[in-house]
Tab-separated table of C-alpha atoms and ligand atoms in Angstrom:
chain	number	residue	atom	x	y	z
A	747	UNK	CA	-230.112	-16.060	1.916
A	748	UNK	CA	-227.707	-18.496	3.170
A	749	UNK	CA	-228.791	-21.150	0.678
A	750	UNK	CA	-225.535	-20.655	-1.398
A	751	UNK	CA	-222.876	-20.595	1.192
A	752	UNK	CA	-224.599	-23.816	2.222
A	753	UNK	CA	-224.585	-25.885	-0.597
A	754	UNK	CA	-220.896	-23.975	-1.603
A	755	UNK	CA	-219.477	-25.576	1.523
A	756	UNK	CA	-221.983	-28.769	0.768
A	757	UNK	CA	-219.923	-28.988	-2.663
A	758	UNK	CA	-216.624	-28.250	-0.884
A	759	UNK	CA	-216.758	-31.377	1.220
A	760	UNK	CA	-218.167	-33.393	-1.753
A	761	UNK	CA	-215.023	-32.610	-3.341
A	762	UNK	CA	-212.837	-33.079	-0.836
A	763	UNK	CA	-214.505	-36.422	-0.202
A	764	UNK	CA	-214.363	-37.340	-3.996
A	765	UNK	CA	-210.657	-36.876	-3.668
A	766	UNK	CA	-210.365	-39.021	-0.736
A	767	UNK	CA	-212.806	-41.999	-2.614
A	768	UNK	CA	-210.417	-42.117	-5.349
A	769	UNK	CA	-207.062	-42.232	-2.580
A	770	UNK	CA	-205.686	-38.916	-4.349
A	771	UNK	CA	-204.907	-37.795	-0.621
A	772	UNK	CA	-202.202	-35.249	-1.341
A	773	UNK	CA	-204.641	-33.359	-3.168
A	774	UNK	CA	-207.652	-33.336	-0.955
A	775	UNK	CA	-205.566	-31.997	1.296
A	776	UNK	CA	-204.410	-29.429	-0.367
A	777	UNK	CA	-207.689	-27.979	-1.892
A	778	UNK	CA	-208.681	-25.522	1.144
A	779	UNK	CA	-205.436	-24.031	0.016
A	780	UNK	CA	-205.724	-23.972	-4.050
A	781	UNK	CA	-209.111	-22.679	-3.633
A	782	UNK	CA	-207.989	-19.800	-1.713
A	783	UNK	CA	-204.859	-19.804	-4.433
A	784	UNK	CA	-207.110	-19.657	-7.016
A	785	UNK	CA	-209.673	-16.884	-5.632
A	786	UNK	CA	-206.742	-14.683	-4.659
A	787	UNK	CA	-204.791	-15.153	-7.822
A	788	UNK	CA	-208.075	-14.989	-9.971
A	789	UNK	CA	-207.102	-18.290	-11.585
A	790	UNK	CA	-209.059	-19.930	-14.275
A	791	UNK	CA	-210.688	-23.450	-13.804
A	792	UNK	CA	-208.120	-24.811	-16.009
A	793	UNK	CA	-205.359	-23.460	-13.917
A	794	UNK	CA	-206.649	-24.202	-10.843
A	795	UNK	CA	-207.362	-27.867	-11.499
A	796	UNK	CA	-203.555	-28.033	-12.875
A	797	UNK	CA	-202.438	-26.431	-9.725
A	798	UNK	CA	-204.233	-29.310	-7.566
A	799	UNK	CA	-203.432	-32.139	-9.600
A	800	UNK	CA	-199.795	-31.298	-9.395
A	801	UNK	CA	-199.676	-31.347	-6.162
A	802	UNK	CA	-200.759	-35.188	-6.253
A	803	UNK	CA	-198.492	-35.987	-9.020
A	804	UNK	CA	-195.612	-35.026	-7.349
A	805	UNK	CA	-196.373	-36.687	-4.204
A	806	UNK	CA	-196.971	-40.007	-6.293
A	807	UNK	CA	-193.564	-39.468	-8.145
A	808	UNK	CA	-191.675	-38.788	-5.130
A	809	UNK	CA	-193.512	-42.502	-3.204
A	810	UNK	CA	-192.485	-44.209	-6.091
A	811	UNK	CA	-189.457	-43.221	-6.573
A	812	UNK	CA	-189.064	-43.844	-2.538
A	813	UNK	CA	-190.193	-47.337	-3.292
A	814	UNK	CA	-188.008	-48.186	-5.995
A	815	UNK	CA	-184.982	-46.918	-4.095
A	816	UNK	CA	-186.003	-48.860	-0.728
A	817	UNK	CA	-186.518	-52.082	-3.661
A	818	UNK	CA	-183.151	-51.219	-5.003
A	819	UNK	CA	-180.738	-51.924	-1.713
A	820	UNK	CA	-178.230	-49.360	-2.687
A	821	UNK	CA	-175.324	-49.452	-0.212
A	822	UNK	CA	-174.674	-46.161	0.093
A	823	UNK	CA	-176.381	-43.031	-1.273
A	824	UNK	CA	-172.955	-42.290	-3.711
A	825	UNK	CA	-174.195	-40.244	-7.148
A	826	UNK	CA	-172.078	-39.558	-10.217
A	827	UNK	CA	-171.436	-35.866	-8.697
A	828	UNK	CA	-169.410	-37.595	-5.894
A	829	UNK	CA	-167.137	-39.475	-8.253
A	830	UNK	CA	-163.741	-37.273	-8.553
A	831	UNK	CA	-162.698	-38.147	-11.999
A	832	UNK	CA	-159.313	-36.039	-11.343
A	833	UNK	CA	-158.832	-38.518	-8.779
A	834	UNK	CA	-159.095	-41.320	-10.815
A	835	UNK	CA	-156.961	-40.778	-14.416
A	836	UNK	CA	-157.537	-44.564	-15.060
A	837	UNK	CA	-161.185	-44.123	-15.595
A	838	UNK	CA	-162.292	-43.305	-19.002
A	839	UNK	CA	-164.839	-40.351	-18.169
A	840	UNK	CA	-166.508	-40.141	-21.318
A	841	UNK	CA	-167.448	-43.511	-21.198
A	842	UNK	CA	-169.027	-43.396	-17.858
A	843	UNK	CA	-170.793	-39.893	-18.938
A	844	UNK	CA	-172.049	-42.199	-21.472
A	845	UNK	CA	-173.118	-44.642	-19.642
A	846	UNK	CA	-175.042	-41.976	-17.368
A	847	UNK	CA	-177.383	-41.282	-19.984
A	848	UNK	CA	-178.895	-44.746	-19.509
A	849	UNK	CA	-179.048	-45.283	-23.164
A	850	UNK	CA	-177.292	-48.914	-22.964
A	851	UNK	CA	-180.466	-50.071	-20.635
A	852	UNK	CA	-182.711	-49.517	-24.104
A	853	UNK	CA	-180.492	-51.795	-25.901
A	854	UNK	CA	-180.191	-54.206	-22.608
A	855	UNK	CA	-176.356	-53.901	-23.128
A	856	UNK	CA	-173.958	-54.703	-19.828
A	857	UNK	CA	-171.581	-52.758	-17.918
A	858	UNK	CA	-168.084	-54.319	-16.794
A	859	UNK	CA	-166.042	-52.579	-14.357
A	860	UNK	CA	-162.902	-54.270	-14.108
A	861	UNK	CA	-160.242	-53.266	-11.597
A	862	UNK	CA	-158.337	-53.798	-8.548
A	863	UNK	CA	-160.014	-52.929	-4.893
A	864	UNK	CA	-160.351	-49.255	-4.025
A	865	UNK	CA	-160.786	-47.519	-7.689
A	866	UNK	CA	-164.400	-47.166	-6.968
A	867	UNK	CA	-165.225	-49.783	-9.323
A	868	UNK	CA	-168.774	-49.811	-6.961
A	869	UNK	CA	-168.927	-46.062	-6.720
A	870	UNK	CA	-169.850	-45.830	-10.154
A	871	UNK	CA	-171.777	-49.169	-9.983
A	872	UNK	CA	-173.807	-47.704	-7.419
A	873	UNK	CA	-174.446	-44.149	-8.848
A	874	UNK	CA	-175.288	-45.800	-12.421
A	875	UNK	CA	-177.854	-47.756	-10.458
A	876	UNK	CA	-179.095	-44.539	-8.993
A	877	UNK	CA	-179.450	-42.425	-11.701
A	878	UNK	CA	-181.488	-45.372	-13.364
A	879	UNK	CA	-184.113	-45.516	-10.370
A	880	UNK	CA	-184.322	-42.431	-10.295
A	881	UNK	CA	-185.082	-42.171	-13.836
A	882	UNK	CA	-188.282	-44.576	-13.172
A	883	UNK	CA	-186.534	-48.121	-14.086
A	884	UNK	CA	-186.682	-50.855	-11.233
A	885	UNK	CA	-183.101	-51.552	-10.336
A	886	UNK	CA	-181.615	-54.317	-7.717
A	887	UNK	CA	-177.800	-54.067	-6.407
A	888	UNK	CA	-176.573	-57.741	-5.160
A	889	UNK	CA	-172.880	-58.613	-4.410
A	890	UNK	CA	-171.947	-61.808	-6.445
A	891	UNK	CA	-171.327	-63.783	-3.012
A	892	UNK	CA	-174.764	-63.166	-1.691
A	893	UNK	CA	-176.463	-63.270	-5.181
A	894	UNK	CA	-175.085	-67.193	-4.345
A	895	UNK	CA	-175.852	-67.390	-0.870
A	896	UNK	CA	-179.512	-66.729	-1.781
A	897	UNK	CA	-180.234	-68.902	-4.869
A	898	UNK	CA	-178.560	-71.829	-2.551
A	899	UNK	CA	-180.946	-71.106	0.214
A	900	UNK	CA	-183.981	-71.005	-2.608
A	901	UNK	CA	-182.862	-74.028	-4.347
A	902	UNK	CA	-182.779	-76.070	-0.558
A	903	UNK	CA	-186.154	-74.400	0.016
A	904	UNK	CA	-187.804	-75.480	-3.273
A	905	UNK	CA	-187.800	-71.545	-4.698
A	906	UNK	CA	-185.531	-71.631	-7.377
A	907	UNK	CA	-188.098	-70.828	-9.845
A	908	UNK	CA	-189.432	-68.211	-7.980
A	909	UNK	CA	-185.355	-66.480	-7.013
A	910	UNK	CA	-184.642	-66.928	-10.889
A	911	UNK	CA	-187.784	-64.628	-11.780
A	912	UNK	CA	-186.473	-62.302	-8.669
A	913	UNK	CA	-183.154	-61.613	-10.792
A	914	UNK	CA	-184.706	-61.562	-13.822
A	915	UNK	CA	-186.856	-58.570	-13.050
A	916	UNK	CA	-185.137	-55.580	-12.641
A	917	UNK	CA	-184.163	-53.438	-15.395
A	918	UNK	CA	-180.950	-52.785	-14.254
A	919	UNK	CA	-179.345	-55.477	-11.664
A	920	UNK	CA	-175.675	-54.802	-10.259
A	921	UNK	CA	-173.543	-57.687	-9.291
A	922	UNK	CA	-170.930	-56.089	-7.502
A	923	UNK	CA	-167.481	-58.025	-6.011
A	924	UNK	CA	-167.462	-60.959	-8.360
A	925	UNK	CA	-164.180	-62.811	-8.012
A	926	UNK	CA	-163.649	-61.289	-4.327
A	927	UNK	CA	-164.531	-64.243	-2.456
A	928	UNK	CA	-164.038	-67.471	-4.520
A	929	UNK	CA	-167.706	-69.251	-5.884
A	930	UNK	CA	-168.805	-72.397	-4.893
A	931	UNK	CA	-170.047	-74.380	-8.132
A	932	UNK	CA	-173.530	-74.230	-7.605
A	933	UNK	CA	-172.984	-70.157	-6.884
A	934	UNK	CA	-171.077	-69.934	-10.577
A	935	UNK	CA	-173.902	-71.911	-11.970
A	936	UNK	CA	-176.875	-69.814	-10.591
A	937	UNK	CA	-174.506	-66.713	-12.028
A	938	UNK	CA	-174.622	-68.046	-15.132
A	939	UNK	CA	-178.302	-69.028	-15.151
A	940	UNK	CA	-179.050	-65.256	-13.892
A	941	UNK	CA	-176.997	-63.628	-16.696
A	942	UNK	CA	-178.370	-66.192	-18.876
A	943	UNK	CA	-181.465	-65.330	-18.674
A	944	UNK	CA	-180.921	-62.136	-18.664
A	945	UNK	CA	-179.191	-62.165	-22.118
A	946	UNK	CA	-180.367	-59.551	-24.405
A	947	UNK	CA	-183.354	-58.665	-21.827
A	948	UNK	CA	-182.108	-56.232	-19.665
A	949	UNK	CA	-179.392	-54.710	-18.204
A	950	UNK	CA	-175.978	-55.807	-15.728
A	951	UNK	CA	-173.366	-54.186	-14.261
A	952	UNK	CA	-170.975	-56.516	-13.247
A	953	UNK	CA	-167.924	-55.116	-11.215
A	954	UNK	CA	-164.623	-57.714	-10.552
A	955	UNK	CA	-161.109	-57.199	-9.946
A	956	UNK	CA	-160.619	-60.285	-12.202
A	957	UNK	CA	-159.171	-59.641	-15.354
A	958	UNK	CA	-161.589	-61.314	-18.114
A	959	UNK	CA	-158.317	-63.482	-19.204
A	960	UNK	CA	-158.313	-64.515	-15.938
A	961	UNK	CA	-161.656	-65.648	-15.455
A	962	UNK	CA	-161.747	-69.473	-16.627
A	963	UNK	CA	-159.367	-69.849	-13.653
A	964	UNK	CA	-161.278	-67.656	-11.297
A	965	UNK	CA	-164.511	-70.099	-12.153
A	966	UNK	CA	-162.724	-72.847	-11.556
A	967	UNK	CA	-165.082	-74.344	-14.425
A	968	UNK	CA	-163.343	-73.045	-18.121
A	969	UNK	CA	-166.752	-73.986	-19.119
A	970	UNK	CA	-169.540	-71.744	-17.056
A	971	UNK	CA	-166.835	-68.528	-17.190
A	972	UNK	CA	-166.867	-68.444	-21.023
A	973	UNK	CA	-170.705	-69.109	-21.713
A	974	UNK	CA	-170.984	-66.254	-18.861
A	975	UNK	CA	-168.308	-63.899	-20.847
A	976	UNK	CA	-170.107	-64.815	-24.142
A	977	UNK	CA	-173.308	-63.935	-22.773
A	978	UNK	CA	-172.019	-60.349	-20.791
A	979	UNK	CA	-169.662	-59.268	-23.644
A	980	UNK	CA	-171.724	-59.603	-26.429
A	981	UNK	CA	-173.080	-56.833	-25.983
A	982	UNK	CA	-171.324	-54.703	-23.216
A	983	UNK	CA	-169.066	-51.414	-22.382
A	984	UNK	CA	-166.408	-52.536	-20.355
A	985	UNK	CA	-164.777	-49.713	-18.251
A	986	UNK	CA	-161.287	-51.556	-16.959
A	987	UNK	CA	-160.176	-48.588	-14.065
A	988	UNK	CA	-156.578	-49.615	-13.586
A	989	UNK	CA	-155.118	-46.604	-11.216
A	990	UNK	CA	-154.358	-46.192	-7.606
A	991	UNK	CA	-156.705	-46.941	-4.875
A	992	UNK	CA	-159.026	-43.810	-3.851
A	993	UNK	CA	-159.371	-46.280	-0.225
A	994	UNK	CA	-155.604	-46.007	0.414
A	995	UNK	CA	-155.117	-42.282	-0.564
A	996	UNK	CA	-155.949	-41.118	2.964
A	997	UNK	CA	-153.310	-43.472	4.193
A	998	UNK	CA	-151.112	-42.684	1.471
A	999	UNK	CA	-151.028	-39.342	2.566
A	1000	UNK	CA	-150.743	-40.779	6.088
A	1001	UNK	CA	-147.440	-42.896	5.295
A	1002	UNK	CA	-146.113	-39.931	3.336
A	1003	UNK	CA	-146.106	-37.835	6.185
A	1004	UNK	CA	-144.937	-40.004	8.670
A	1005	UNK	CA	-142.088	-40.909	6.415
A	1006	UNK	CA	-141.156	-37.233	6.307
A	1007	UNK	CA	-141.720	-36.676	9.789
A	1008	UNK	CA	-139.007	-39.788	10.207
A	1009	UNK	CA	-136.302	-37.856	7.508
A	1010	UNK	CA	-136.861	-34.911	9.303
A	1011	UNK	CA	-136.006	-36.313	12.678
A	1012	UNK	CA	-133.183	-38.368	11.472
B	1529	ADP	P1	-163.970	-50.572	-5.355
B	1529	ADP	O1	-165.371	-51.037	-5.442
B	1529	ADP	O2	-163.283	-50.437	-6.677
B	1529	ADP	O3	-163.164	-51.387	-4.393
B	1529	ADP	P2	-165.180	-48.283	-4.111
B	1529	ADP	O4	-166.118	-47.838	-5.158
B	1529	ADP	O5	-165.767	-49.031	-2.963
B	1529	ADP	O6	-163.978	-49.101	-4.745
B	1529	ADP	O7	-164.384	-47.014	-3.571
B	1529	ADP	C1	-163.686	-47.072	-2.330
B	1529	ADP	C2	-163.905	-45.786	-1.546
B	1529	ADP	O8	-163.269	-44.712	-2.214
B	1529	ADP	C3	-165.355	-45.408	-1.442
B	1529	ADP	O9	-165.592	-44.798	-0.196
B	1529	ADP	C4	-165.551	-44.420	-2.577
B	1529	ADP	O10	-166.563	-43.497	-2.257
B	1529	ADP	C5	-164.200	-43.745	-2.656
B	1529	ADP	N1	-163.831	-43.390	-4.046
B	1529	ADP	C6	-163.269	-44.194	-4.954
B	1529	ADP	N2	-162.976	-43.559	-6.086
B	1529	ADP	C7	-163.401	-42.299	-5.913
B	1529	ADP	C8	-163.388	-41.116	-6.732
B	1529	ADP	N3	-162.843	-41.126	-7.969
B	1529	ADP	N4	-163.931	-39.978	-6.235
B	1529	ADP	C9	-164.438	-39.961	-4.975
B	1529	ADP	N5	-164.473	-41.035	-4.158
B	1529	ADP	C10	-163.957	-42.181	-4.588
B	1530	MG	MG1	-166.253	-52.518	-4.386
């Protein structure tokens, strides 16, 4: 009589080792679990199977999506919810809401945000870049100076071909701070070979406190910054934010205070 309850539990850990053969680990796991779900519930094969495969669906979203975030080298974990438009009056929002949909990655169109320090020019870089990885694209974020540094160190080592394929394969790769720290020539070159061959591929956000009539002079080479403007504003939103700095409002707020505090007393 105890035939069936035998070869039940025989089938059970057939299963259950089928599921581990084929690496779907979240699953296996969870069967003891959906079976009992599924007698208690009364829940039809169909169901059932759903119910389990979910489980390892979810599991493989959420380790890819870890994996693309660890890839991506986000500075800091800043979304669009963080960004206080109120704050910032010299932001257009409608462009950034825009922007947020992700459409101009489908067209491989750019992103400019031009502005001086502290309007959270890589705020918005940053949370752009993060709603894209989390939307399943592969995304990088490099700061212009360092997006250098490397392809010097590659071209020494005898990897440029191999660092050029690097930034040409993320979907959406950020160049943030270009124009902080001045470029050597071979750094403005390897920009220009990066967006180059990125032209009409896929996507760049660029942010710079340089204002793009300044740029031939902020190249030092007339030359490499137009070919490099011709390239990112052919086809581009650029989102100039030209208000006060969100990093001094705290000390703003600090001077203003103090400065009353001196009235007061005098
Ligand atoms: P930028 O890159 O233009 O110099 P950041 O994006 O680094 O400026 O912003 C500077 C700091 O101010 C960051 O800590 C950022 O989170 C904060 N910040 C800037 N603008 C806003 C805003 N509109 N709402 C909330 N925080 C902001
Ligand atoms: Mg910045």
């Amino acid at each position: 009589m105890t035939q069936p309850a035998n070869s039940e539990a025989r089938r059970y850990q057939q299963l259950r080792a089928h599921l581990c053969y084929l690496k779907l680990n979240d699953a296996a796991e969870a069967l003891p679990r959906i079976l009992d779900e599924a007698r208690a519930e009364r829940l039809t094969l169909t169901a059932a199977l759903e119910r389990l495969l979910d489980i390892e669906v979810t599991a493989t979203e959420a380790r890819k999506l870890a994996s693309r975030m660890r890839f991506a080298c986000l500075p800091e974990p800043w979304t669009l919810a963080d960004f206080d438009f109120s704050a910032q009056p010299g932001v257009d929002e409608k462009l950034i809401r825009d922007l947020a949909t992700l459409r101009f990655l489908d067209d491989a169109s750019n992103v400019l945000l031009v502005g001086p320090p502290g309007v959270g020019k890589t705020m918005l870089a940053v949370a752009l870049a993060r709603a894209a990885a989390e939307a399943g694209h592969r995304v990088y974020f490099t700061t212009a100076a360092d997006l250098a540094a490397k392809c010097h160190k590659a071209a020494i080592e005898g990897r440029w071909t191999s660092i050029m394929r690097f930034f040409a394969g993320p979907r959406l790769l950020v160049i943030d701070e270009l124009g902080y720290l001045p470029l050597p020539a071979d750094g403005a070159s390897a920009l220009f070979q990066v967006i180059n061959q990125r032209y009409l591929r896929s996507s760049t956000i660029l942010t710079t406190n340089v204002g793009i009539a300044d740029w031939a002079s902020a190249f030092g080479d007339a030359t490499v910054a137009a070919a490099m403007l011709d390239r990112l504003l052919h086809r581009a939103a650029v989102a100039g934010i030209d208000g006060p700095s969100y990093r001094l409002r705290a000390h703003q707020t600090h001077a203003h205070t103090l400065r009353n505090g001196v009235n007061a007393h005098a």
